[in-house]
Coordinates of C-alpha atoms and ligand atoms in Angstrom, one line a residue:
Chain A
M76 CA 96.4 75.0 18.5
S77 CA 92.8 73.9 19.1
E78 CA 91.3 71.7 16.5
N79 CA 88.8 74.4 15.6
V80 CA 90.8 76.9 15.8
E81 CA 92.9 74.8 13.1
K82 CA 89.4 74.0 10.9
Y83 CA 88.8 77.6 10.6
I84 CA 91.5 78.9 9.3
K85 CA 91.4 74.9 6.9
R86 CA 87.9 75.7 6.2
K87 CA 87.4 78.3 3.3
V88 CA 87.9 76.8 0.4
Y89 CA 88.8 79.7 -1.6
K90 CA 89.8 79.0 -5.6
S91 CA 93.2 79.6 -4.9
T92 CA 93.6 78.0 -1.7
S93 CA 95.5 75.4 -1.2
S94 CA 95.6 73.5 2.4
R95 CA 98.9 73.3 2.1
I96 CA 99.4 77.1 2.7
A97 CA 97.4 76.8 5.1
Q98 CA 98.9 74.9 7.1
K99 CA 102.2 76.7 7.3
F100 CA 99.8 79.9 8.8
V101 CA 98.7 77.5 11.0
D102 CA 102.1 76.1 11.5
A103 CA 103.4 80.2 12.0
G104 CA 101.2 80.7 15.1
L105 CA 99.3 83.1 12.7
E106 CA 96.3 81.7 15.3
K107 CA 96.7 85.4 17.2
I108 CA 94.7 86.3 14.3
R109 CA 91.1 84.6 15.1
A110 CA 90.8 86.7 17.9
C111 CA 89.9 89.8 15.3
I112 CA 86.7 91.3 15.4
N113 CA 87.2 92.8 12.5
C114 CA 86.5 96.8 14.1
G115 CA 89.0 98.3 11.6
T116 CA 91.9 100.4 14.3
C117 CA 94.4 98.1 11.9
T118 CA 93.4 99.9 8.3
G119 CA 92.0 102.9 10.5
S120 CA 95.6 104.0 12.1
C121 CA 97.5 102.7 9.8
P122 CA 99.7 105.4 7.5
S123 CA 100.3 102.5 4.4
G124 CA 96.5 102.0 3.9
R125 CA 95.8 106.2 2.9
R126 CA 97.9 105.8 0.1
T127 CA 98.2 103.1 -1.0
A128 CA 95.1 100.2 -1.2
Y129 CA 96.5 98.2 1.2
R130 CA 94.1 97.2 4.1
T131 CA 96.1 95.9 6.7
R132 CA 92.5 94.2 7.9
S133 CA 92.0 93.0 5.1
A134 CA 95.3 91.0 4.9
I135 CA 94.6 89.5 8.5
R136 CA 91.8 88.2 7.2
R137 CA 93.0 86.6 4.5
A138 CA 95.9 84.7 6.5
L139 CA 93.1 83.6 8.5
T140 CA 90.6 82.4 6.2
G141 CA 93.6 80.2 4.5
D142 CA 93.5 82.5 1.3
E143 CA 97.0 82.6 -0.5
S144 CA 96.3 85.3 -2.9
V145 CA 97.2 87.8 0.4
L146 CA 101.1 86.3 -0.1
K147 CA 101.1 87.3 -4.1
D148 CA 100.2 91.4 -3.6
I149 CA 102.7 93.7 -2.6
D150 CA 100.3 94.7 -0.6
I151 CA 102.4 93.1 2.9
W152 CA 105.9 95.1 1.9
L153 CA 103.6 98.1 1.6
C154 CA 103.7 97.8 5.9
S155 CA 106.5 100.0 7.0
T156 CA 105.9 98.3 10.8
C157 CA 105.1 101.1 12.3
Y158 CA 103.7 99.7 14.3
Y159 CA 100.7 101.6 15.7
C160 CA 98.6 98.2 14.5
Y161 CA 100.1 96.3 17.0
E162 CA 99.4 99.0 19.5
R163 CA 96.2 100.2 19.0
C164 CA 94.6 96.7 18.1
P165 CA 91.9 95.9 21.0
R166 CA 92.3 91.8 20.7
D167 CA 95.8 92.7 21.5
I168 CA 96.9 90.5 18.2
P169 CA 100.6 91.6 17.3
V170 CA 99.0 92.7 13.8
T171 CA 103.2 94.0 12.7
D172 CA 104.3 90.9 13.3
M173 CA 101.5 89.3 11.8
I174 CA 102.5 90.7 8.4
I175 CA 106.1 90.3 9.2
K176 CA 105.2 86.7 9.4
L177 CA 103.0 86.3 6.4
R178 CA 106.0 88.2 4.4
N179 CA 108.5 85.1 5.6
I180 CA 106.3 82.8 4.2
A181 CA 105.5 84.8 1.3
V182 CA 109.2 84.4 0.3
E183 CA 109.6 80.7 1.3
E184 CA 107.3 80.6 -2.0
G185 CA 108.8 83.0 -4.3
Y186 CA 106.9 85.3 -4.1
I187 CA 110.0 88.5 -3.6
L188 CA 110.4 91.2 -5.1
D189 CA 113.8 91.5 -7.5
S190 CA 114.7 94.5 -5.6
H191 CA 114.8 92.5 -1.8
F192 CA 116.4 89.6 -3.7
G193 CA 119.1 91.9 -4.4
L194 CA 119.2 93.4 -1.6
A195 CA 119.7 89.7 0.4
N196 CA 121.5 88.3 -1.9
D197 CA 124.1 89.8 -3.2
I198 CA 124.6 92.0 0.0
F199 CA 123.2 91.8 3.6
Y200 CA 124.8 87.8 2.5
A201 CA 127.8 88.6 0.0
T202 CA 128.8 91.0 3.0
G203 CA 127.2 91.2 5.8
H204 CA 126.0 94.6 5.7
G205 CA 122.5 95.6 4.1
V206 CA 123.9 99.2 2.8
P207 CA 128.2 98.7 1.7
A208 CA 130.8 100.8 1.8
T209 CA 133.4 98.7 0.1
G210 CA 133.1 97.7 -4.1
E211 CA 133.8 100.7 -6.5
N212 CA 129.9 102.4 -6.5
N213 CA 131.5 103.1 -2.8
K214 CA 134.9 105.2 -3.0
K215 CA 132.5 108.3 -2.7
W216 CA 131.3 106.7 0.8
R217 CA 134.9 106.1 1.5
D218 CA 136.3 109.2 1.0
L219 CA 133.6 111.3 2.9
R220 CA 134.2 109.3 6.4
E221 CA 138.1 110.1 5.7
S222 CA 136.7 114.2 5.1
Y223 CA 135.2 113.4 8.8
G224 CA 137.8 111.6 9.9
L225 CA 137.3 108.0 10.0
P226 CA 138.4 105.5 8.6
P227 CA 137.4 104.5 5.4
L228 CA 136.1 101.0 6.4
P229 CA 133.9 101.2 9.7
P230 CA 135.7 98.2 12.2
T231 CA 132.9 96.5 11.2
V232 CA 132.6 93.0 9.3
H233 CA 133.9 95.5 6.7
S234 CA 137.2 96.0 8.6
Y235 CA 137.0 91.7 10.0
P236 CA 136.9 89.2 6.3
E237 CA 136.5 86.4 9.0
A238 CA 133.3 88.2 10.4
V239 CA 131.7 87.8 7.3
K240 CA 132.4 84.1 7.3
E241 CA 131.0 83.8 10.0
C242 CA 127.9 85.8 9.1
Q243 CA 127.7 83.9 6.0
E244 CA 128.3 80.3 8.2
L245 CA 126.1 81.8 10.8
M246 CA 122.9 82.0 7.6
N247 CA 123.6 78.7 6.0
A248 CA 123.8 77.1 8.9
V249 CA 120.5 78.7 9.8
G250 CA 118.1 78.0 6.1
F251 CA 118.9 81.8 4.8
R252 CA 121.2 80.5 1.9
K253 CA 118.7 77.9 0.9
L254 CA 116.0 80.1 1.5
L255 CA 117.1 82.1 -1.3
D256 CA 118.2 79.8 -3.4
N257 CA 114.5 78.5 -3.2
A258 CA 113.1 81.4 -3.7
A259 CA 115.5 82.3 -7.0
K260 CA 114.2 78.8 -8.1
L261 CA 110.4 79.5 -7.8
K262 CA 110.6 83.2 -9.0
E263 CA 112.5 81.6 -12.2
E264 CA 109.9 78.6 -12.8
R265 CA 107.5 81.3 -12.6
A266 CA 108.8 83.9 -14.7
Q267 CA 109.0 80.6 -17.4
A268 CA 105.5 79.7 -17.3
A269 CA 104.1 82.9 -17.9
K270 CA 106.8 83.8 -20.9
K271 CA 105.4 80.7 -22.5
D272 CA 101.6 82.2 -21.6
K273 CA 102.3 84.5 -23.1
E274 CA 103.6 82.8 -26.2
E275 CA 100.2 80.3 -26.2
Chain B
M182 CA 137.2 100.9 32.1
S183 CA 139.4 104.3 32.2
E184 CA 139.5 106.8 35.4
D185 CA 137.8 109.2 33.4
Y186 CA 134.9 108.0 32.1
K187 CA 131.3 107.9 33.9
W188 CA 130.2 105.3 31.3
R189 CA 130.8 103.1 28.7
Y190 CA 129.5 101.8 26.2
G191 CA 129.6 99.2 23.0
F192 CA 129.2 101.2 20.1
F193 CA 127.2 99.3 17.6
L194 CA 127.3 101.4 13.8
G195 CA 125.2 99.7 12.4
C196 CA 124.9 99.6 8.4
V197 CA 123.8 103.7 7.5
I198 CA 125.4 105.6 10.0
P199 CA 129.0 104.3 8.6
N200 CA 128.4 104.1 5.2
R201 CA 125.2 106.6 4.1
Y202 CA 126.0 109.7 7.1
P203 CA 129.2 109.3 9.1
M204 CA 128.8 112.9 9.8
I205 CA 126.0 111.0 12.2
E206 CA 129.2 108.9 13.4
A207 CA 131.5 111.8 14.2
S208 CA 129.0 113.3 16.5
I209 CA 128.1 110.7 18.1
R210 CA 131.8 109.6 19.1
N211 CA 132.8 113.0 20.1
V212 CA 129.1 114.2 21.5
F213 CA 129.3 110.9 23.9
D214 CA 133.8 111.7 24.5
Y215 CA 132.9 115.0 25.8
L216 CA 130.1 113.9 27.9
G217 CA 132.3 111.6 29.9
A218 CA 131.1 108.2 27.8
E219 CA 132.9 106.6 26.4
L220 CA 132.3 104.6 23.0
L221 CA 134.9 100.8 22.7
D222 CA 134.4 99.5 18.7
L223 CA 132.4 96.1 18.4
P224 CA 135.2 94.4 15.9
G225 CA 133.2 92.4 13.1
A226 CA 129.6 93.4 13.9
S227 CA 127.3 93.4 11.4
C228 CA 123.9 95.1 9.8
C229 CA 121.8 94.7 13.1
P230 CA 119.8 92.8 11.0
A231 CA 117.5 95.3 9.1
P232 CA 114.0 94.8 10.7
G233 CA 111.6 95.6 7.9
V234 CA 113.7 93.5 5.5
F235 CA 116.0 90.8 6.7
R236 CA 113.6 89.9 9.2
A237 CA 111.0 89.9 7.4
F238 CA 112.7 87.3 5.0
H239 CA 113.3 85.3 7.6
I240 CA 113.0 85.5 10.7
P241 CA 114.8 82.8 12.2
T242 CA 118.5 84.4 10.4
W243 CA 117.4 88.0 12.3
F244 CA 117.6 86.2 15.7
V245 CA 121.5 84.9 15.3
I246 CA 122.6 87.5 13.5
A247 CA 121.5 89.7 15.8
A248 CA 122.5 86.9 19.1
R249 CA 126.0 87.0 17.1
N250 CA 125.7 91.6 16.9
I251 CA 125.1 91.4 21.2
S252 CA 127.8 88.7 22.3
I253 CA 130.4 90.7 20.6
A254 CA 129.3 93.9 23.3
E255 CA 128.9 91.5 26.4
E256 CA 132.1 89.9 25.7
L257 CA 133.3 93.4 26.1
G258 CA 131.3 93.9 29.4
V259 CA 129.1 97.0 27.8
S260 CA 125.5 97.6 26.3
P261 CA 125.5 97.6 23.1
I262 CA 124.2 101.1 21.3
T263 CA 122.6 102.2 18.6
G264 CA 122.2 105.4 17.5
C265 CA 119.3 104.0 14.9
N266 CA 116.1 103.2 15.6
G267 CA 115.9 100.0 13.4
C268 CA 118.9 99.0 15.0
Y269 CA 117.6 99.7 18.3
G270 CA 114.2 97.8 16.5
T271 CA 116.2 94.9 15.8
L272 CA 118.3 94.6 19.1
R273 CA 116.5 95.4 21.9
D274 CA 113.8 93.2 20.5
A275 CA 115.6 90.4 19.6
W276 CA 117.1 90.4 22.8
Y277 CA 113.9 91.0 24.9
E278 CA 112.6 87.6 23.3
L279 CA 115.3 85.8 23.7
E280 CA 115.3 86.3 27.2
H281 CA 111.4 86.2 27.3
D282 CA 112.1 82.3 25.8
Y283 CA 113.8 79.9 27.6
D284 CA 114.0 77.3 23.9
K285 CA 114.4 79.8 21.9
K286 CA 117.4 81.2 23.4
K287 CA 119.0 77.5 23.3
E288 CA 118.6 77.4 20.0
V289 CA 120.3 80.7 19.2
N290 CA 123.1 79.5 21.3
E291 CA 122.8 76.2 19.5
Y292 CA 123.6 78.3 16.1
L293 CA 126.4 80.2 17.5
A294 CA 128.5 77.7 19.3
K295 CA 129.0 76.7 15.4
I296 CA 130.9 79.8 14.7
G297 CA 132.4 79.9 18.6
R298 CA 130.2 82.9 20.7
T299 CA 127.4 82.8 23.1
Y300 CA 125.2 84.9 23.4
K301 CA 123.8 85.5 27.3
G302 CA 121.0 87.9 27.7
N303 CA 122.9 90.3 30.2
F304 CA 123.6 93.7 28.5
E305 CA 120.7 95.8 27.9
P306 CA 121.1 97.2 24.6
K307 CA 119.9 100.9 24.1
H308 CA 119.7 104.0 22.3
V309 CA 121.6 106.6 22.2
I310 CA 118.9 108.9 23.2
Q311 CA 118.1 106.6 26.0
A312 CA 121.3 106.9 27.8
F313 CA 120.5 110.1 27.1
Y314 CA 117.1 110.7 29.0
L315 CA 117.9 107.9 31.4
D316 CA 121.4 107.2 32.5
M317 CA 123.0 110.7 31.8
G318 CA 119.2 112.8 32.9
L319 CA 118.5 115.7 31.4
D320 CA 120.3 117.9 34.5
Y321 CA 123.7 116.5 33.5
L322 CA 123.6 117.1 29.9
K323 CA 122.4 120.6 31.2
D324 CA 125.0 121.7 32.8
F325 CA 126.9 121.3 29.6
I326 CA 125.5 123.6 27.7
K327 CA 127.5 126.6 26.9
L328 CA 125.3 128.8 24.0
K329 CA 121.6 128.9 23.5
F330 CA 119.3 129.3 21.0
S331 CA 117.6 132.7 21.0
D332 CA 114.5 131.8 17.6
L333 CA 115.3 128.4 16.6
K334 CA 112.4 126.4 15.0
V335 CA 112.3 122.7 15.3
A336 CA 110.1 120.1 13.8
V337 CA 111.1 116.9 16.5
H338 CA 110.8 113.4 14.2
Y339 CA 111.0 110.2 16.6
G340 CA 110.5 107.5 14.1
C341 CA 108.3 104.8 14.9
H342 CA 111.5 102.2 16.4
I343 CA 112.2 104.2 19.4
V344 CA 108.8 103.9 21.1
K345 CA 107.1 100.6 20.4
P346 CA 106.4 98.0 20.3
S347 CA 105.8 100.0 23.9
E348 CA 106.0 96.9 26.0
K349 CA 109.8 96.3 24.6
R350 CA 110.8 99.7 25.3
P351 CA 112.2 101.7 29.3
W352 CA 109.0 104.3 28.2
N353 CA 106.8 103.2 30.8
G354 CA 104.5 102.2 28.0
E355 CA 104.4 105.8 26.2
Y356 CA 103.7 105.7 22.5
E357 CA 101.5 108.0 21.4
A358 CA 102.7 111.6 22.7
P359 CA 106.5 110.9 24.2
R360 CA 108.2 114.1 24.8
F361 CA 111.6 113.0 26.2
L362 CA 112.9 114.3 22.5
D363 CA 112.0 117.1 22.9
E364 CA 112.9 118.1 26.1
I365 CA 116.3 117.1 25.5
V366 CA 115.9 119.4 21.8
E367 CA 114.8 122.3 24.3
I368 CA 118.1 122.5 26.3
T369 CA 119.4 123.9 23.9
G370 CA 117.1 126.7 23.7
A371 CA 115.7 125.3 20.9
K372 CA 111.5 125.4 20.6
S373 CA 110.2 122.3 19.3
I374 CA 107.0 122.8 17.2
D375 CA 104.2 120.8 17.4
Y376 CA 102.4 120.0 13.8
K377 CA 99.9 118.1 12.5
D378 CA 100.9 113.8 12.9
K379 CA 104.2 114.6 14.2
Y380 CA 104.6 110.8 15.4
M381 CA 103.7 109.8 11.9
C382 CA 106.3 107.2 10.4
C383 CA 109.0 108.6 7.3
G384 CA 107.9 105.7 5.4
A385 CA 111.4 105.0 4.6
G386 CA 110.9 101.5 7.3
G387 CA 109.3 98.0 6.5
A388 CA 111.3 97.7 3.2
V389 CA 108.9 99.7 1.0
R390 CA 111.6 102.0 0.3
T391 CA 113.2 99.4 -1.7
A392 CA 109.8 97.9 -2.4
V393 CA 108.3 101.3 -4.2
K394 CA 110.6 104.5 -3.5
E395 CA 106.8 106.4 -4.8
V396 CA 105.3 104.9 -1.4
A397 CA 107.7 106.0 0.6
A398 CA 108.1 109.5 -0.1
D399 CA 104.7 109.9 -0.6
F400 CA 105.0 109.5 3.5
T401 CA 107.5 112.0 3.8
R402 CA 105.8 114.6 2.0
E403 CA 102.7 114.4 4.2
K404 CA 105.3 114.6 7.3
L405 CA 107.0 117.5 5.7
V406 CA 103.8 119.9 4.2
N407 CA 103.1 119.5 8.3
M408 CA 106.4 120.6 9.1
R409 CA 106.0 123.0 6.7
D410 CA 103.0 124.3 7.9
A411 CA 103.9 125.0 11.7
G412 CA 106.8 127.1 9.8
V413 CA 109.4 124.9 11.6
D414 CA 113.8 126.3 10.8
I415 CA 115.3 122.5 10.8
I416 CA 113.8 118.6 11.5
I417 CA 115.7 116.8 14.4
N418 CA 116.0 113.5 14.8
C419 CA 117.2 110.1 16.2
C420 CA 117.0 107.6 13.4
P421 CA 119.8 108.1 9.9
F422 CA 116.8 106.3 8.0
C423 CA 114.3 108.9 9.1
H424 CA 117.3 110.8 8.2
L425 CA 117.9 109.7 4.9
Q426 CA 114.4 109.3 4.1
L427 CA 113.5 113.2 5.3
D428 CA 117.4 115.2 4.1
L429 CA 117.4 112.3 0.2
G430 CA 114.1 112.1 0.9
Q431 CA 113.4 115.5 0.2
V432 CA 115.1 115.6 -3.5
E433 CA 112.3 112.5 -3.9
V434 CA 109.4 114.4 -3.0
N435 CA 110.2 117.2 -5.0
N436 CA 110.6 115.2 -7.8
F437 CA 108.0 112.8 -8.0
Y438 CA 106.1 114.8 -6.0
G439 CA 106.4 118.9 -7.5
D440 CA 103.1 119.6 -8.5
V441 CA 101.2 119.4 -5.8
I442 CA 103.3 121.0 -3.1
G443 CA 103.8 123.7 -4.2
E444 CA 106.8 125.3 -3.6
P445 CA 110.3 122.6 -3.1
F446 CA 111.4 121.8 0.2
H447 CA 114.9 122.4 2.1
I448 CA 114.4 122.2 5.3
P449 CA 117.7 121.2 7.2
V450 CA 117.3 117.8 8.3
I451 CA 119.8 117.5 11.2
Y452 CA 120.9 114.9 13.9
I453 CA 120.5 114.9 17.6
T454 CA 124.7 114.9 18.7
Q455 CA 124.8 117.3 16.1
L456 CA 122.5 120.0 17.5
L457 CA 123.0 119.3 21.2
G458 CA 127.6 119.6 20.4
V459 CA 127.1 122.9 19.3
A460 CA 124.7 123.9 22.3
F461 CA 128.2 122.6 24.0
G462 CA 130.1 125.1 22.5
M463 CA 131.7 122.0 20.4
D464 CA 134.0 122.9 17.3
P465 CA 131.6 121.8 14.5
N466 CA 134.5 120.2 12.3
L467 CA 133.6 117.4 15.7
L468 CA 130.0 117.2 15.0
G469 CA 130.9 116.2 11.1
L470 CA 128.7 120.2 9.8
I471 CA 131.4 121.2 8.3
K472 CA 132.2 120.1 4.4
N473 CA 136.0 119.4 4.0
H474 CA 135.4 118.0 0.5
E475 CA 134.2 117.8 -3.0
L476 CA 132.4 114.9 -3.6
Q477 CA 129.4 114.6 -5.4
G478 CA 125.7 113.0 -5.2
V479 CA 126.8 112.5 -1.1
S480 CA 124.7 113.4 2.5
P481 CA 123.8 115.6 3.2
F482 CA 121.6 116.2 0.0
I483 CA 119.8 118.6 1.1
S484 CA 122.3 121.5 2.1
I485 CA 122.8 122.2 5.9
D486 CA 124.1 125.4 5.3
P487 CA 120.5 127.8 6.7
F488 CA 121.0 125.9 10.1
L489 CA 124.9 127.2 10.5
N490 CA 124.0 130.9 9.6
I491 CA 121.6 130.4 12.9
V492 CA 123.6 128.7 14.6
K493 CA 126.9 131.7 13.6
E494 CA 124.2 134.5 13.6
Q495 CA 122.9 132.8 17.3
L496 CA 125.3 131.2 19.1
I497 CA 128.9 132.7 17.9
Ligands
SF4_216 S1 92.8 96.4 15.1 FE1 92.5 94.6 15.2 S2 90.6 93.2 16.1 FE2 90.6 95.0 14.5 S3 90.1 94.6 12.4 FE3 92.6 95.2 13.5 S4 93.5 92.8 13.6 FE4 90.7 92.9 13.5
SF4_217 S1 102.6 98.6 10.5 FE1 102.2 98.4 9.2 S2 100.3 97.7 9.2 FE2 100.1 98.4 11.1 S3 100.0 100.0 11.0 FE3 101.9 100.9 10.7 S4 101.9 99.9 8.3 FE4 99.6 99.4 8.9

């Protein structure tokens, strides 16, 4: 990235902006956003923005200006990844991919919803499936499979315990375990701080 | 390859098909076999991983787990094939990106080496619809049609990731108004009805359903209203997560938005292979259309009896 772009991303100093976060935006390759001409095609194409306060262009803008508040908003989690903005952006900015990268940084900073954390930690990491059929709660789904002439468990990680181990080994090596543990720690710290604030 | 089969694929199940909508799994397996296409199991395959959640949490994890899944098919010498738009999005995008980024591919293989696997990238990940439309072709499918609907109005729902990002898909860049799924539906004699914002997202994807169910259901509400206004009998789709969102989502829409929708919704949601199968004259039991259990709280959540009645009246 050119020096100018780097300067531009770090230039605007919002109250909540830390240059550490601005640096993360730079490292994630969000400089493509610099081509944005603020036309609003993304927002205008967005089925989520039609019913929520999420505004694609504005999220993109905040990322470009290094405004870290974009990471805390639930907004970036309301993108359904329909790819309309990505396809229609007249400046060829891969908008959806930029949102995905923002979410990666949000998780790194511990901004992840409880429901998403549970899905990643208790389900995906533990079983290798995002929607599992194991466990007592899911017996009805195994029975349902059998009612259609299928084995109770599919020939996936569910039938190969060593495959779950393989996936976990990969997730550990690539940093997923550490990422989740760190997010859990940051979430807990924030919860404690909020509790203390309230008491005071 | 066994002599009797013209095509062979590695059936990538994903999560929602085997673990929530097994009738879709049964119908894909039996329809492919009927059409002379062999589906091999991919032993030990995992979640793709889902593009809206796990990729959004950690892109590097998404790459290595996707590459591991693809490598299982490569070992068998086949393309992985999926009936899910989400899995398609992951497997195909990861494959496309790794084939365009040598360093990334090398890095992914360094991780896979730890578990004794290699990703080569020599087999293109495919969607069930891609096999029908591009590998087999409409004319081939037409030869199998034994029975035709005389009056069945269908709301075709494509979903998003089957066509987008368009440069990573095999449809010549078409994403605004594709026709391939309508064409497949119409060989059964059914009519694909135009409805407002037909290509709109169902609302489930991108972690939205897990984040705020009411927002996902509001997408669905809009689609359902437009479908009902167009006077459709059933919904046909090619993705189990859209399927879930349009099926279970109807119950949620009826609950959350009962005050604005008027009559509650009860439009049967049918997966494409279930529709094709009945037109091929296959036993509905093989297509997961006949309920053989007394389980509570399982799919389908919206009764498909109106569709079965149409099948009885028009086809048998
Ligand atoms: S469509 Fe592209 S150029 Fe237009 S506002 Fe959105 S990101 Fe910027
Ligand atoms: S991909 Fe996300 S941000 Fe873009 S139009 Fe779709 S829902 Fe909106």
